[in-house]
C-alpha positions as protocol buffer text, in pm:
chain_id: "A"
residue {
  index: 1
  type: MET
  ca { x: -8474 y: 7181 z: -492 }
}
residue {
  index: 2
  type: LYS
  ca { x: -8621 y: 7119 z: -834 }
}
residue {
  index: 3
  type: LEU
  ca { x: -8336 y: 7004 z: -1057 }
}
residue {
  index: 4
  type: VAL
  ca { x: -8368 y: 7049 z: -1433 }
}
residue {
  index: 5
  type: THR
  ca { x: -8173 y: 6970 z: -1747 }
}
residue {
  index: 6
  type: PHE
  ca { x: -8259 y: 7161 z: -2061 }
}
residue {
  index: 7
  type: ARG
  ca { x: -8166 y: 7275 z: -2409 }
}
residue {
  index: 8
  type: MET
  ca { x: -8153 y: 7645 z: -2492 }
}
residue {
  index: 9
  type: LYS
  ca { x: -8079 y: 7766 z: -2844 }
}
residue {
  index: 10
  type: GLU
  ca { x: -7750 y: 7596 z: -2938 }
}
residue {
  index: 11
  type: THR
  ca { x: -7641 y: 7486 z: -2593 }
}
residue {
  index: 12
  type: TYR
  ca { x: -7741 y: 7275 z: -2292 }
}
residue {
  index: 13
  type: GLY
  ca { x: -7792 y: 7377 z: -1933 }
}
residue {
  index: 14
  type: ALA
  ca { x: -7868 y: 7235 z: -1591 }
}
residue {
  index: 15
  type: GLY
  ca { x: -7975 y: 7408 z: -1275 }
}
residue {
  index: 16
  type: ILE
  ca { x: -8238 y: 7476 z: -1011 }
}
residue {
  index: 17
  type: LEU
  ca { x: -8594 y: 7578 z: -1090 }
}
residue {
  index: 18
  type: ASP
  ca { x: -8750 y: 7843 z: -867 }
}
residue {
  index: 19
  type: GLY
  ca { x: -9097 y: 7935 z: -981 }
}
residue {
  index: 20
  type: GLU
  ca { x: -9062 y: 8027 z: -1349 }
}
residue {
  index: 21
  type: THR
  ca { x: -8688 y: 8096 z: -1330 }
}
residue {
  index: 22
  type: ILE
  ca { x: -8394 y: 7859 z: -1365 }
}
residue {
  index: 23
  type: ARG
  ca { x: -8064 y: 7940 z: -1195 }
}
residue {
  index: 24
  type: MET
  ca { x: -7803 y: 7773 z: -1411 }
}
residue {
  index: 25
  type: VAL
  ca { x: -7534 y: 7566 z: -1242 }
}
residue {
  index: 26
  type: SER
  ca { x: -7385 y: 7408 z: -1554 }
}
residue {
  index: 27
  type: GLU
  ca { x: -7377 y: 7512 z: -1920 }
}
residue {
  index: 28
  type: GLY
  ca { x: -7251 y: 7344 z: -2237 }
}
residue {
  index: 29
  type: ASP
  ca { x: -7218 y: 6979 z: -2332 }
}
residue {
  index: 30
  type: ALA
  ca { x: -7125 y: 6885 z: -1973 }
}
residue {
  index: 31
  type: ALA
  ca { x: -7466 y: 7006 z: -1859 }
}
residue {
  index: 32
  type: ARG
  ca { x: -7635 y: 6703 z: -2015 }
}
residue {
  index: 33
  type: SER
  ca { x: -7488 y: 6485 z: -1739 }
}
residue {
  index: 34
  type: ALA
  ca { x: -7446 y: 6754 z: -1472 }
}
residue {
  index: 35
  type: VAL
  ca { x: -7734 y: 6640 z: -1248 }
}
residue {
  index: 36
  type: LEU
  ca { x: -7620 y: 6279 z: -1255 }
}
residue {
  index: 37
  type: ASP
  ca { x: -7254 y: 6373 z: -1207 }
}
residue {
  index: 38
  type: ALA
  ca { x: -7342 y: 6584 z: -903 }
}
residue {
  index: 39
  type: ILE
  ca { x: -7548 y: 6301 z: -752 }
}
residue {
  index: 40
  type: VAL
  ca { x: -7268 y: 6047 z: -800 }
}
residue {
  index: 41
  type: SER
  ca { x: -7004 y: 6283 z: -658 }
}
residue {
  index: 42
  type: GLU
  ca { x: -7235 y: 6373 z: -367 }
}
residue {
  index: 43
  type: GLU
  ca { x: -7211 y: 6741 z: -463 }
}
residue {
  index: 44
  type: ILE
  ca { x: -7577 y: 6792 z: -545 }
}
residue {
  index: 45
  type: GLY
  ca { x: -7641 y: 6941 z: -200 }
}
residue {
  index: 46
  type: SER
  ca { x: -7404 y: 7228 z: -276 }
}
residue {
  index: 47
  type: TRP
  ca { x: -7606 y: 7336 z: -580 }
}
residue {
  index: 48
  type: SER
  ca { x: -7838 y: 7543 z: -363 }
}
residue {
  index: 49
  type: ASP
  ca { x: -7544 y: 7769 z: -271 }
}
residue {
  index: 50
  type: ARG
  ca { x: -7409 y: 7814 z: -622 }
}
residue {
  index: 51
  type: GLN
  ca { x: -7459 y: 8135 z: -815 }
}
residue {
  index: 52
  type: GLY
  ca { x: -7515 y: 8146 z: -1189 }
}
residue {
  index: 53
  type: PRO
  ca { x: -7701 y: 8320 z: -1467 }
}
residue {
  index: 54
  type: GLU
  ca { x: -8079 y: 8304 z: -1467 }
}
residue {
  index: 55
  type: VAL
  ca { x: -8302 y: 8202 z: -1753 }
}
residue {
  index: 56
  type: ALA
  ca { x: -8679 y: 8193 z: -1786 }
}
residue {
  index: 57
  type: LEU
  ca { x: -8840 y: 7848 z: -1785 }
}
residue {
  index: 58
  type: GLY
  ca { x: -9043 y: 7951 z: -2089 }
}
residue {
  index: 59
  type: ASP
  ca { x: -8727 y: 8014 z: -2292 }
}
residue {
  index: 60
  type: VAL
  ca { x: -8588 y: 7660 z: -2266 }
}
residue {
  index: 61
  type: HIS
  ca { x: -8679 y: 7310 z: -2378 }
}
residue {
  index: 62
  type: LEU
  ca { x: -8674 y: 7074 z: -2082 }
}
residue {
  index: 63
  type: LEU
  ca { x: -8507 y: 6735 z: -2113 }
}
residue {
  index: 64
  type: ALA
  ca { x: -8541 y: 6448 z: -1868 }
}
residue {
  index: 65
  type: PRO
  ca { x: -8369 y: 6558 z: -1544 }
}
residue {
  index: 66
  type: ILE
  ca { x: -8129 y: 6265 z: -1598 }
}
residue {
  index: 67
  type: PRO
  ca { x: -8131 y: 6242 z: -1980 }
}
residue {
  index: 68
  type: ALA
  ca { x: -7884 y: 5954 z: -2003 }
}
residue {
  index: 69
  type: PRO
  ca { x: -7892 y: 5722 z: -1700 }
}
residue {
  index: 70
  type: ARG
  ca { x: -7574 y: 5517 z: -1664 }
}
residue {
  index: 71
  type: GLY
  ca { x: -7766 y: 5204 z: -1571 }
}
residue {
  index: 72
  type: ALA
  ca { x: -8101 y: 5051 z: -1648 }
}
residue {
  index: 73
  type: ILE
  ca { x: -8415 y: 5197 z: -1497 }
}
residue {
  index: 74
  type: TYR
  ca { x: -8551 y: 4948 z: -1244 }
}
residue {
  index: 75
  type: CYS
  ca { x: -8926 y: 4901 z: -1270 }
}
residue {
  index: 76
  type: VAL
  ca { x: -9177 y: 4731 z: -1042 }
}
residue {
  index: 77
  type: GLY
  ca { x: -9463 y: 4532 z: -1189 }
}
residue {
  index: 78
  type: LYS
  ca { x: -9811 y: 4491 z: -1041 }
}
residue {
  index: 79
  type: ASN
  ca { x: -9742 y: 4718 z: -743 }
}
residue {
  index: 80
  type: TYR
  ca { x: -10089 y: 4868 z: -691 }
}
residue {
  index: 81
  type: HIS
  ca { x: -10356 y: 4625 z: -573 }
}
residue {
  index: 82
  type: ALA
  ca { x: -10624 y: 4730 z: -823 }
}
residue {
  index: 83
  type: HIS
  ca { x: -10382 y: 4728 z: -1117 }
}
residue {
  index: 84
  type: ALA
  ca { x: -10248 y: 4387 z: -1018 }
}
residue {
  index: 85
  type: ASP
  ca { x: -10602 y: 4247 z: -1044 }
}
residue {
  index: 86
  type: GLU
  ca { x: -10666 y: 4443 z: -1364 }
}
residue {
  index: 87
  type: PHE
  ca { x: -10350 y: 4321 z: -1538 }
}
residue {
  index: 88
  type: HIS
  ca { x: -10381 y: 3965 z: -1415 }
}
residue {
  index: 89
  type: GLY
  ca { x: -10732 y: 3944 z: -1557 }
}
residue {
  index: 90
  type: SER
  ca { x: -10631 y: 4089 z: -1894 }
}
residue {
  index: 91
  type: GLY
  ca { x: -10476 y: 3769 z: -2027 }
}
residue {
  index: 92
  type: PHE
  ca { x: -10141 y: 3946 z: -2077 }
}
residue {
  index: 93
  type: ASP
  ca { x: -9985 y: 3855 z: -1741 }
}
residue {
  index: 94
  type: SER
  ca { x: -9713 y: 3594 z: -1784 }
}
residue {
  index: 95
  type: SER
  ca { x: -9533 y: 3681 z: -1460 }
}
residue {
  index: 96
  type: SER
  ca { x: -9711 y: 3445 z: -1219 }
}
residue {
  index: 97
  type: LYS
  ca { x: -10032 y: 3258 z: -1141 }
}
residue {
  index: 98
  type: GLU
  ca { x: -10126 y: 3501 z: -865 }
}
residue {
  index: 99
  type: ALA
  ca { x: -10273 y: 3847 z: -920 }
}
residue {
  index: 100
  type: VAL
  ca { x: -10103 y: 4029 z: -630 }
}
residue {
  index: 101
  type: PRO
  ca { x: -9742 y: 3910 z: -608 }
}
residue {
  index: 102
  type: LYS
  ca { x: -9593 y: 3786 z: -281 }
}
residue {
  index: 103
  type: HIS
  ca { x: -9259 y: 3943 z: -367 }
}
residue {
  index: 104
  type: PRO
  ca { x: -9174 y: 4248 z: -580 }
}
residue {
  index: 105
  type: VAL
  ca { x: -9168 y: 4185 z: -955 }
}
residue {
  index: 106
  type: ILE
  ca { x: -8864 y: 4371 z: -1092 }
}
residue {
  index: 107
  type: PHE
  ca { x: -8771 y: 4433 z: -1454 }
}
residue {
  index: 108
  type: THR
  ca { x: -8572 y: 4701 z: -1638 }
}
residue {
  index: 109
  type: LYS
  ca { x: -8597 y: 4957 z: -1912 }
}
residue {
  index: 110
  type: PRO
  ca { x: -8278 y: 5049 z: -2102 }
}
residue {
  index: 111
  type: PRO
  ca { x: -8130 y: 5400 z: -2074 }
}
residue {
  index: 112
  type: GLY
  ca { x: -8201 y: 5457 z: -2444 }
}
residue {
  index: 113
  type: SER
  ca { x: -8574 y: 5451 z: -2377 }
}
residue {
  index: 114
  type: VAL
  ca { x: -8556 y: 5778 z: -2180 }
}
residue {
  index: 115
  type: VAL
  ca { x: -8698 y: 6099 z: -2326 }
}
residue {
  index: 116
  type: GLY
  ca { x: -8804 y: 6422 z: -2162 }
}
residue {
  index: 117
  type: PRO
  ca { x: -9128 y: 6619 z: -2127 }
}
residue {
  index: 118
  type: ASP
  ca { x: -9303 y: 6711 z: -2452 }
}
residue {
  index: 119
  type: ALA
  ca { x: -9087 y: 6465 z: -2647 }
}
residue {
  index: 120
  type: LEU
  ca { x: -9262 y: 6244 z: -2900 }
}
residue {
  index: 121
  type: VAL
  ca { x: -9313 y: 5880 z: -2809 }
}
residue {
  index: 122
  type: LYS
  ca { x: -9253 y: 5677 z: -3124 }
}
residue {
  index: 123
  type: GLY
  ca { x: -9552 y: 5448 z: -3118 }
}
residue {
  index: 124
  type: SER
  ca { x: -9469 y: 5357 z: -3477 }
}
residue {
  index: 125
  type: LEU
  ca { x: -9180 y: 5146 z: -3344 }
}
residue {
  index: 126
  type: ASP
  ca { x: -9434 y: 4898 z: -3207 }
}
residue {
  index: 127
  type: PRO
  ca { x: -9522 y: 4664 z: -3497 }
}
residue {
  index: 128
  type: THR
  ca { x: -9823 y: 4528 z: -3306 }
}
residue {
  index: 129
  type: GLY
  ca { x: -10007 y: 4858 z: -3258 }
}
residue {
  index: 130
  type: SER
  ca { x: -10065 y: 4792 z: -2888 }
}
residue {
  index: 131
  type: VAL
  ca { x: -9904 y: 5094 z: -2719 }
}
residue {
  index: 132
  type: ASP
  ca { x: -10019 y: 5154 z: -2362 }
}
residue {
  index: 133
  type: TYR
  ca { x: -9942 y: 5408 z: -2088 }
}
residue {
  index: 134
  type: GLU
  ca { x: -9839 y: 5362 z: -1724 }
}
residue {
  index: 135
  type: GLY
  ca { x: -9797 y: 5670 z: -1505 }
}
residue {
  index: 136
  type: GLU
  ca { x: -9555 y: 5606 z: -1218 }
}
residue {
  index: 137
  type: LEU
  ca { x: -9360 y: 5765 z: -934 }
}
residue {
  index: 138
  type: GLY
  ca { x: -8985 y: 5750 z: -997 }
}
residue {
  index: 139
  type: VAL
  ca { x: -8743 y: 5728 z: -703 }
}
residue {
  index: 140
  type: VAL
  ca { x: -8385 y: 5849 z: -752 }
}
residue {
  index: 141
  type: ILE
  ca { x: -8116 y: 5690 z: -537 }
}
residue {
  index: 142
  type: GLY
  ca { x: -7880 y: 5940 z: -374 }
}
residue {
  index: 143
  type: LYS
  ca { x: -7606 y: 5718 z: -235 }
}
residue {
  index: 144
  type: PRO
  ca { x: -7508 y: 5354 z: -285 }
}
residue {
  index: 145
  type: ALA
  ca { x: -7728 y: 5100 z: -113 }
}
residue {
  index: 146
  type: PHE
  ca { x: -7630 y: 4742 z: -40 }
}
residue {
  index: 147
  type: GLY
  ca { x: -7783 y: 4535 z: 239 }
}
residue {
  index: 148
  type: VAL
  ca { x: -8000 y: 4826 z: 347 }
}
residue {
  index: 149
  type: GLU
  ca { x: -8283 y: 4754 z: 589 }
}
residue {
  index: 150
  type: LYS
  ca { x: -8620 y: 4924 z: 553 }
}
residue {
  index: 151
  type: LYS
  ca { x: -8564 y: 5150 z: 851 }
}
residue {
  index: 152
  type: ALA
  ca { x: -8260 y: 5304 z: 681 }
}
residue {
  index: 153
  type: ALA
  ca { x: -8394 y: 5307 z: 324 }
}
residue {
  index: 154
  type: TRP
  ca { x: -8506 y: 5671 z: 321 }
}
residue {
  index: 155
  type: ASP
  ca { x: -8145 y: 5779 z: 383 }
}
residue {
  index: 156
  type: HIS
  ca { x: -8063 y: 5654 z: 32 }
}
residue {
  index: 157
  type: VAL
  ca { x: -8341 y: 5843 z: -149 }
}
residue {
  index: 158
  type: LEU
  ca { x: -8232 y: 6166 z: -314 }
}
residue {
  index: 159
  type: GLY
  ca { x: -8567 y: 6260 z: -460 }
}
residue {
  index: 160
  type: TYR
  ca { x: -8850 y: 6191 z: -702 }
}
residue {
  index: 161
  type: THR
  ca { x: -8961 y: 6240 z: -1059 }
}
residue {
  index: 162
  type: ILE
  ca { x: -9247 y: 6128 z: -1285 }
}
residue {
  index: 163
  type: ILE
  ca { x: -9210 y: 5833 z: -1523 }
}
residue {
  index: 164
  type: ASN
  ca { x: -9443 y: 5701 z: -1790 }
}
residue {
  index: 165
  type: ASP
  ca { x: -9366 y: 5331 z: -1840 }
}
residue {
  index: 166
  type: VAL
  ca { x: -9497 y: 5318 z: -2198 }
}
residue {
  index: 167
  type: THR
  ca { x: -9548 y: 4958 z: -2310 }
}
residue {
  index: 168
  type: SER
  ca { x: -9620 y: 4748 z: -2617 }
}
residue {
  index: 169
  type: ARG
  ca { x: -9869 y: 4500 z: -2471 }
}
residue {
  index: 170
  type: GLU
  ca { x: -9844 y: 4245 z: -2750 }
}
residue {
  index: 171
  type: LEU
  ca { x: -9463 y: 4244 z: -2740 }
}
residue {
  index: 172
  type: GLN
  ca { x: -9482 y: 4213 z: -2362 }
}
residue {
  index: 173
  type: LYS
  ca { x: -9709 y: 3911 z: -2403 }
}
residue {
  index: 174
  type: GLN
  ca { x: -9517 y: 3751 z: -2690 }
}
residue {
  index: 175
  type: HIS
  ca { x: -9180 y: 3754 z: -2513 }
}
residue {
  index: 176
  type: GLY
  ca { x: -9298 y: 3657 z: -2167 }
}
residue {
  index: 177
  type: GLN
  ca { x: -9030 y: 3867 z: -2002 }
}
residue {
  index: 178
  type: TRP
  ca { x: -9109 y: 4236 z: -2019 }
}
residue {
  index: 179
  type: VAL
  ca { x: -8788 y: 4407 z: -2133 }
}
residue {
  index: 180
  type: ILE
  ca { x: -8859 y: 4403 z: -2507 }
}
residue {
  index: 181
  type: GLY
  ca { x: -9219 y: 4516 z: -2470 }
}
residue {
  index: 182
  type: LYS
  ca { x: -9118 y: 4804 z: -2243 }
}
residue {
  index: 183
  type: GLY
  ca { x: -8771 y: 4892 z: -2369 }
}
residue {
  index: 184
  type: LEU
  ca { x: -8849 y: 5050 z: -2706 }
}
residue {
  index: 185
  type: ASP
  ca { x: -8671 y: 5376 z: -2781 }
}
residue {
  index: 186
  type: THR
  ca { x: -8866 y: 5675 z: -2638 }
}
residue {
  index: 187
  type: PHE
  ca { x: -9084 y: 5446 z: -2423 }
}
residue {
  index: 188
  type: CYS
  ca { x: -8965 y: 5598 z: -2093 }
}
residue {
  index: 189
  type: PRO
  ca { x: -9071 y: 5964 z: -2071 }
}
residue {
  index: 190
  type: MET
  ca { x: -8932 y: 6120 z: -1754 }
}
residue {
  index: 191
  type: GLY
  ca { x: -8960 y: 6460 z: -1588 }
}
residue {
  index: 192
  type: PRO
  ca { x: -9032 y: 6741 z: -1594 }
}
residue {
  index: 193
  type: TRP
  ca { x: -8782 y: 6780 z: -1310 }
}
residue {
  index: 194
  type: LEU
  ca { x: -8630 y: 6596 z: -1016 }
}
residue {
  index: 195
  type: VAL
  ca { x: -8758 y: 6716 z: -679 }
}
residue {
  index: 196
  type: THR
  ca { x: -8527 y: 6648 z: -386 }
}
residue {
  index: 197
  type: ALA
  ca { x: -8673 y: 6461 z: -91 }
}
residue {
  index: 198
  type: ASP
  ca { x: -8634 y: 6753 z: 148 }
}
residue {
  index: 199
  type: GLU
  ca { x: -8871 y: 6958 z: -68 }
}
residue {
  index: 200
  type: ALA
  ca { x: -9106 y: 6683 z: -184 }
}
residue {
  index: 201
  type: GLY
  ca { x: -9151 y: 6517 z: 155 }
}
residue {
  index: 202
  type: ARG
  ca { x: -9253 y: 6154 z: 199 }
}
residue {
  index: 203
  type: PRO
  ca { x: -9453 y: 6032 z: -101 }
}
residue {
  index: 204
  type: ASP
  ca { x: -9732 y: 5858 z: 93 }
}
residue {
  index: 205
  type: GLY
  ca { x: -9961 y: 6157 z: 49 }
}
residue {
  index: 206
  type: MET
  ca { x: -9888 y: 6205 z: -321 }
}
residue {
  index: 207
  type: GLU
  ca { x: -10165 y: 6148 z: -574 }
}
residue {
  index: 208
  type: LEU
  ca { x: -10091 y: 6012 z: -922 }
}
residue {
  index: 209
  type: VAL
  ca { x: -10321 y: 6106 z: -1211 }
}
residue {
  index: 210
  type: THR
  ca { x: -10290 y: 6001 z: -1576 }
}
residue {
  index: 211
  type: GLU
  ca { x: -10500 y: 6163 z: -1847 }
}
residue {
  index: 212
  type: ILE
  ca { x: -10527 y: 6064 z: -2212 }
}
residue {
  index: 213
  type: ASN
  ca { x: -10652 y: 6347 z: -2433 }
}
residue {
  index: 214
  type: GLY
  ca { x: -10793 y: 6512 z: -2120 }
}
residue {
  index: 215
  type: GLU
  ca { x: -10976 y: 6203 z: -1996 }
}
residue {
  index: 216
  type: VAL
  ca { x: -10870 y: 6081 z: -1651 }
}
residue {
  index: 217
  type: ARG
  ca { x: -10771 y: 5716 z: -1679 }
}
residue {
  index: 218
  type: GLN
  ca { x: -10561 y: 5659 z: -1366 }
}
residue {
  index: 219
  type: LYS
  ca { x: -10602 y: 5812 z: -1021 }
}
residue {
  index: 220
  type: ALA
  ca { x: -10439 y: 5666 z: -711 }
}
residue {
  index: 221
  type: ASN
  ca { x: -10253 y: 5753 z: -395 }
}
residue {
  index: 222
  type: VAL
  ca { x: -9892 y: 5641 z: -365 }
}
residue {
  index: 223
  type: ALA
  ca { x: -9981 y: 5506 z: -21 }
}
residue {
  index: 224
  type: ASP
  ca { x: -10166 y: 5225 z: -204 }
}
residue {
  index: 225
  type: LEU
  ca { x: -9844 y: 5060 z: -324 }
}
residue {
  index: 226
  type: VAL
  ca { x: -9833 y: 4686 z: -254 }
}
residue {
  index: 227
  type: PHE
  ca { x: -9461 y: 4713 z: -174 }
}
residue {
  index: 228
  type: ASP
  ca { x: -9363 y: 5054 z: -40 }
}
residue {
  index: 229
  type: ILE
  ca { x: -9037 y: 5228 z: -123 }
}
residue {
  index: 230
  type: PRO
  ca { x: -8840 y: 5106 z: 182 }
}
residue {
  index: 231
  type: THR
  ca { x: -8945 y: 4747 z: 102 }
}
residue {
  index: 232
  type: LEU
  ca { x: -8831 y: 4786 z: -258 }
}
residue {
  index: 233
  type: ILE
  ca { x: -8492 y: 4924 z: -155 }
}
residue {
  index: 234
  type: GLU
  ca { x: -8444 y: 4654 z: 107 }
}
residue {
  index: 235
  type: THR
  ca { x: -8541 y: 4378 z: -136 }
}
residue {
  index: 236
  type: MET
  ca { x: -8327 y: 4498 z: -424 }
}
residue {
  index: 237
  type: SER
  ca { x: -8022 y: 4591 z: -218 }
}
residue {
  index: 238
  type: ARG
  ca { x: -8023 y: 4252 z: -46 }
}
residue {
  index: 239
  type: THR
  ca { x: -7843 y: 4100 z: -346 }
}
residue {
  index: 240
  type: MET
  ca { x: -7718 y: 4390 z: -558 }
}
residue {
  index: 241
  type: THR
  ca { x: -7589 y: 4741 z: -513 }
}
residue {
  index: 242
  type: LEU
  ca { x: -7814 y: 5030 z: -599 }
}
residue {
  index: 243
  type: HIS
  ca { x: -7585 y: 5309 z: -718 }
}
residue {
  index: 244
  type: ALA
  ca { x: -7621 y: 5683 z: -680 }
}
residue {
  index: 245
  type: GLY
  ca { x: -7828 y: 5808 z: -970 }
}
residue {
  index: 246
  type: ASP
  ca { x: -8015 y: 5481 z: -1019 }
}
residue {
  index: 247
  type: ILE
  ca { x: -8387 y: 5519 z: -1079 }
}
residue {
  index: 248
  type: ILE
  ca { x: -8673 y: 5300 z: -957 }
}
residue {
  index: 249
  type: ALA
  ca { x: -9014 y: 5329 z: -1123 }
}
residue {
  index: 250
  type: THR
  ca { x: -9243 y: 5213 z: -845 }
}
residue {
  index: 251
  type: GLY
  ca { x: -9534 y: 5073 z: -1048 }
}
residue {
  index: 252
  type: THR
  ca { x: -9856 y: 5193 z: -1205 }
}
residue {
  index: 253
  type: ALA
  ca { x: -10216 y: 5216 z: -1091 }
}
residue {
  index: 254
  type: ALA
  ca { x: -10538 y: 5073 z: -1232 }
}
residue {
  index: 255
  type: GLY
  ca { x: -10680 y: 5231 z: -1545 }
}
residue {
  index: 256
  type: VAL
  ca { x: -10426 y: 5137 z: -1812 }
}
residue {
  index: 257
  type: GLY
  ca { x: -10549 y: 5077 z: -2165 }
}
residue {
  index: 258
  type: ILE
  ca { x: -10527 y: 4699 z: -2141 }
}
residue {
  index: 259
  type: GLY
  ca { x: -10774 y: 4708 z: -1853 }
}
residue {
  index: 260
  type: PHE
  ca { x: -11062 y: 4815 z: -2078 }
}
residue {
  index: 261
  type: LYS
  ca { x: -11268 y: 4574 z: -2282 }
}
residue {
  index: 262
  type: PRO
  ca { x: -11183 y: 4607 z: -2561 }
}
residue {
  index: 263
  type: PRO
  ca { x: -10838 y: 4750 z: -2481 }
}
residue {
  index: 264
  type: ARG
  ca { x: -10795 y: 5121 z: -2543 }
}
residue {
  index: 265
  type: TYR
  ca { x: -10450 y: 5141 z: -2697 }
}
residue {
  index: 266
  type: LEU
  ca { x: -10281 y: 5469 z: -2781 }
}
residue {
  index: 267
  type: GLU
  ca { x: -10296 y: 5608 z: -3132 }
}
residue {
  index: 268
  type: PRO
  ca { x: -10086 y: 5865 z: -3320 }
}
residue {
  index: 269
  type: GLY
  ca { x: -10166 y: 6213 z: -3194 }
}
residue {
  index: 270
  type: ASP
  ca { x: -10284 y: 6104 z: -2849 }
}
residue {
  index: 271
  type: GLU
  ca { x: -10156 y: 6316 z: -2561 }
}
residue {
  index: 272
  type: MET
  ca { x: -10050 y: 6153 z: -2234 }
}
residue {
  index: 273
  type: ARG
  ca { x: -10047 y: 6369 z: -1921 }
}
residue {
  index: 274
  type: VAL
  ca { x: -9912 y: 6228 z: -1595 }
}
residue {
  index: 275
  type: SER
  ca { x: -9914 y: 6440 z: -1279 }
}
residue {
  index: 276
  type: ILE
  ca { x: -9803 y: 6365 z: -924 }
}
residue {
  index: 277
  type: THR
  ca { x: -9856 y: 6593 z: -627 }
}
residue {
  index: 278
  type: GLY
  ca { x: -9559 y: 6828 z: -589 }
}
residue {
  index: 279
  type: LEU
  ca { x: -9370 y: 6684 z: -887 }
}
residue {
  index: 280
  type: GLY
  ca { x: -9530 y: 6869 z: -1176 }
}
residue {
  index: 281
  type: VAL
  ca { x: -9680 y: 6740 z: -1499 }
}
residue {
  index: 282
  type: LEU
  ca { x: -9522 y: 6513 z: -1759 }
}
residue {
  index: 283
  type: ARG
  ca { x: -9677 y: 6555 z: -2106 }
}
residue {
  index: 284
  type: ASN
  ca { x: -9594 y: 6352 z: -2415 }
}
residue {
  index: 285
  type: ARG
  ca { x: -9763 y: 6292 z: -2748 }
}
residue {
  index: 286
  type: VAL
  ca { x: -9766 y: 5966 z: -2940 }
}
residue {
  index: 287
  type: GLU
  ca { x: -9619 y: 5975 z: -3289 }
}
């Protein structure tokens, strides 16, 4: 299933996308949290059997599939080999002395940073003028995970979405820890929908591509992750509970703006386009 949350005229809706048609499962204010509520209550599987009015995709404005996460978005730093080398050599890496980490580097983005497809990213909030892009695969947890071993990790994955881990590089460098540089309002575009694992399949064959104003900047296969998804779930759940509806952004590939010399930061009017095989296209413009 492709799960969507959207705004239509004066109301909100949530439902299942089939081609260019959305079958609504929830309507009204409750629809803004309907996808997350159904995941937490373990009722999301029943959505495929529900009947509801249909609406054309072109007649709605898509929001992030989970517009208001109830917890932080967990993010993984330096999780593609080429990007780890690229970032480590940029002079902005305060995380460790080694380029490729021996253990996953985990940080968070606050729920308030989430926006949906076609939403404006407020680059003007960054006083340093060093806004950068990071296209990533997002993993949505489907049931609580604590002490989960790698062999059982896939049982806890509900599905996948696209995330753009937009970053202020100078703030990231100034503060050492990454939350402030990555947690600005609107700096976590997500969408355009959430694709359940049974439809998306295993992500190893997925290709991630990021374009800026039509120019391909990032292109990588998810199979190139330093720490794969089962390893991330095992590592994180060893000491804390991953809850249903939690989101893990699995890391970005080489080709970010900071990797160029001089850096190629985003400017007002720039369009970011992140696509992942089977998950659609996430577009956002910088304001």
